[in-house]
Short mmCIF file of C-alpha atoms in Angstrom, two decimals:
data_model
loop_
_atom_site.label_atom_id
_atom_site.label_comp_id
_atom_site.label_asym_id
_atom_site.label_seq_id
_atom_site.Cartn_x
_atom_site.Cartn_y
_atom_site.Cartn_z
CA MET A 1 0.00 0.00 0.00
CA LYS A 2 1.28 3.50 -0.83
CA ILE A 3 1.07 5.65 2.30
CA GLY A 4 1.73 9.36 2.65
CA LEU A 5 3.28 10.44 5.93
CA PHE A 6 2.21 13.81 7.28
CA PHE A 7 4.55 14.82 10.11
CA GLY A 8 3.75 17.52 12.65
CA SER A 9 3.31 18.43 16.26
CA PHE A 10 -0.44 18.88 15.64
CA ASN A 11 -0.63 21.21 18.64
CA PRO A 12 -3.55 20.90 18.28
CA VAL A 13 -4.75 19.32 15.07
CA HIS A 14 -6.95 21.77 13.14
CA ILE A 15 -9.04 22.02 10.00
CA GLY A 16 -6.02 23.05 7.90
CA HIS A 17 -4.23 19.80 8.79
CA LEU A 18 -7.35 17.81 7.94
CA ILE A 19 -7.76 19.57 4.60
CA ILE A 20 -4.15 18.80 3.63
CA ALA A 21 -4.42 15.14 4.65
CA ASN A 22 -7.78 14.64 2.98
CA THR A 23 -6.65 16.38 -0.20
CA MET A 24 -3.55 14.21 -0.43
CA ALA A 25 -5.60 11.06 0.26
CA THR A 26 -8.23 11.85 -2.38
CA THR A 27 -6.38 13.63 -5.20
CA THR A 28 -3.15 11.62 -5.44
CA ASP A 29 -2.28 7.95 -5.80
CA LEU A 30 -1.77 7.66 -2.03
CA GLU A 31 -4.02 4.99 -0.55
CA GLN A 32 -3.78 6.33 3.00
CA VAL A 33 -2.30 9.30 4.84
CA TRP A 34 -0.82 8.75 8.28
CA PHE A 35 -0.44 11.60 10.75
CA VAL A 36 2.97 11.16 12.40
CA VAL A 37 2.58 12.99 15.70
CA SER A 38 6.04 14.32 16.57
CA PRO A 39 6.92 14.83 20.23
CA GLN A 40 9.61 17.38 19.27
CA ASN A 41 10.56 19.05 16.00
CA PRO A 42 14.36 19.23 15.62
CA PHE A 43 14.06 22.71 14.09
CA LYS A 44 11.81 24.17 16.79
CA LYS A 45 12.16 24.81 20.49
CA ASN A 46 10.02 22.60 22.69
CA LYS A 47 7.64 25.40 23.58
CA SER A 48 4.26 24.98 25.19
CA LEU A 49 3.19 21.75 23.56
CA LEU A 50 0.27 19.72 24.78
CA HIS A 51 1.38 16.31 26.01
CA GLU A 52 2.02 14.02 23.04
CA PHE A 53 -0.62 11.50 24.16
CA ASP A 54 -3.21 14.29 24.26
CA ARG A 55 -2.18 15.42 20.78
CA ILE A 56 -2.46 11.94 19.24
CA ASP A 57 -5.81 11.45 20.96
CA LEU A 58 -7.07 14.68 19.37
CA VAL A 59 -5.80 13.56 15.94
CA GLU A 60 -7.45 10.14 16.31
CA ARG A 61 -10.77 11.76 17.24
CA ALA A 62 -10.55 14.20 14.32
CA ILE A 63 -9.96 11.45 11.74
CA ALA A 64 -12.11 8.69 13.25
CA ASP A 65 -14.69 8.76 10.44
CA ASN A 66 -12.19 8.66 7.56
CA SER A 67 -10.75 5.23 6.74
CA LYS A 68 -8.05 6.78 4.53
CA LEU A 69 -6.53 8.70 7.46
CA LYS A 70 -4.61 7.11 10.34
CA ALA A 71 -2.43 8.31 13.22
CA THR A 72 0.83 6.85 14.46
CA ASP A 73 2.78 7.39 17.66
CA ILE A 74 5.93 5.72 16.34
CA GLU A 75 8.12 8.70 17.29
CA PHE A 76 7.04 8.55 20.95
CA SER A 77 9.50 5.71 21.61
CA MET A 78 12.35 7.12 19.50
CA PRO A 79 15.27 9.29 20.67
CA ARG A 80 14.48 13.00 20.68
CA PRO A 81 14.49 15.03 18.66
CA SER A 82 13.50 12.45 16.08
CA PHE A 83 14.59 13.12 12.54
CA THR A 84 12.33 12.32 9.61
CA ILE A 85 14.78 9.91 7.98
CA ASP A 86 15.04 7.87 11.19
CA THR A 87 11.27 7.64 11.45
CA LEU A 88 10.94 6.67 7.79
CA ILE A 89 13.48 3.87 8.26
CA ARG A 90 11.75 2.67 11.43
CA LEU A 91 8.37 2.60 9.67
CA GLN A 92 9.81 0.76 6.66
CA GLU A 93 11.32 -1.85 8.98
CA LYS A 94 8.05 -2.25 10.89
CA TYR A 95 5.81 -2.27 7.80
CA PRO A 96 7.89 -3.61 4.88
CA GLN A 97 4.73 -4.29 2.86
CA HIS A 98 4.05 -0.54 2.51
CA ALA A 99 5.66 2.13 0.32
CA PHE A 100 6.01 5.30 2.38
CA LYS A 101 6.08 8.80 0.88
CA LEU A 102 6.75 12.04 2.71
CA ILE A 103 4.17 14.84 2.54
CA ILE A 104 5.47 18.37 3.09
CA GLY A 105 4.01 21.81 2.56
CA GLY A 106 5.35 23.91 -0.27
CA ASP A 107 6.46 26.46 2.32
CA ASN A 108 8.90 23.87 3.75
CA LEU A 109 10.42 22.87 0.43
CA ALA A 110 13.17 25.51 0.55
CA GLN A 111 14.33 24.16 3.94
CA PHE A 112 14.29 20.53 2.83
CA PRO A 113 18.02 20.48 1.87
CA ASN A 114 18.79 21.27 5.55
CA TRP A 115 17.08 18.08 6.74
CA LYS A 116 19.17 15.16 7.94
CA ASN A 117 19.89 12.81 5.01
CA HIS A 118 17.48 14.63 2.71
CA GLU A 119 19.01 12.89 -0.34
CA GLN A 120 18.18 9.51 1.15
CA ILE A 121 14.58 10.64 1.73
CA LEU A 122 14.30 11.67 -1.93
CA ASN A 123 15.98 8.54 -3.27
CA TYR A 124 14.22 5.92 -1.16
CA PHE A 125 10.92 7.48 -0.18
CA GLY A 126 10.12 10.54 -2.30
CA LEU A 127 8.10 13.69 -1.66
CA TYR A 128 4.55 14.78 -2.18
CA VAL A 129 4.39 18.57 -1.91
CA TYR A 130 1.19 20.30 -0.85
CA PRO A 131 1.06 23.86 -2.27
CA ARG A 132 0.45 26.53 0.34
CA PRO A 133 -1.34 29.83 -0.35
CA ASN A 134 0.90 32.90 -0.35
CA SER A 135 3.97 30.70 -0.59
CA GLU A 136 6.28 31.05 -3.55
CA PRO A 137 7.50 27.73 -4.90
CA SER A 138 11.25 27.47 -4.66
CA PRO A 139 13.59 25.05 -6.39
CA LEU A 140 15.30 22.30 -4.45
CA GLU A 141 19.04 22.82 -4.45
#
């Protein structure tokens, strides 16, 4: 199964997150979209986040009626901060029957070359980019 992974703190999950996930699940060849609830973003300070178990509970409630959307807490047991490539590898090891793809917003595309092992993400997993309003597309370098 081809699964899109939508990473975020989801602090809290909101309608914008749901629109992105639903759009990717219904307008692309992705069969499901999984919300990867991140305890800590390596590029952000651990500010006033709700507890991670509260955040995943909110995500699960928000997507309960949509069989194409799932939530995973896989990063909860990983070293922090968890890097996307490490989570992708962990998921691929745990679910070898699935093909995982990374979903990012167009506004994050310019920063993608700063991510840990971004070339490996592109080569082995690939990207699905969700265009954001008022965000200029920028080339990957």
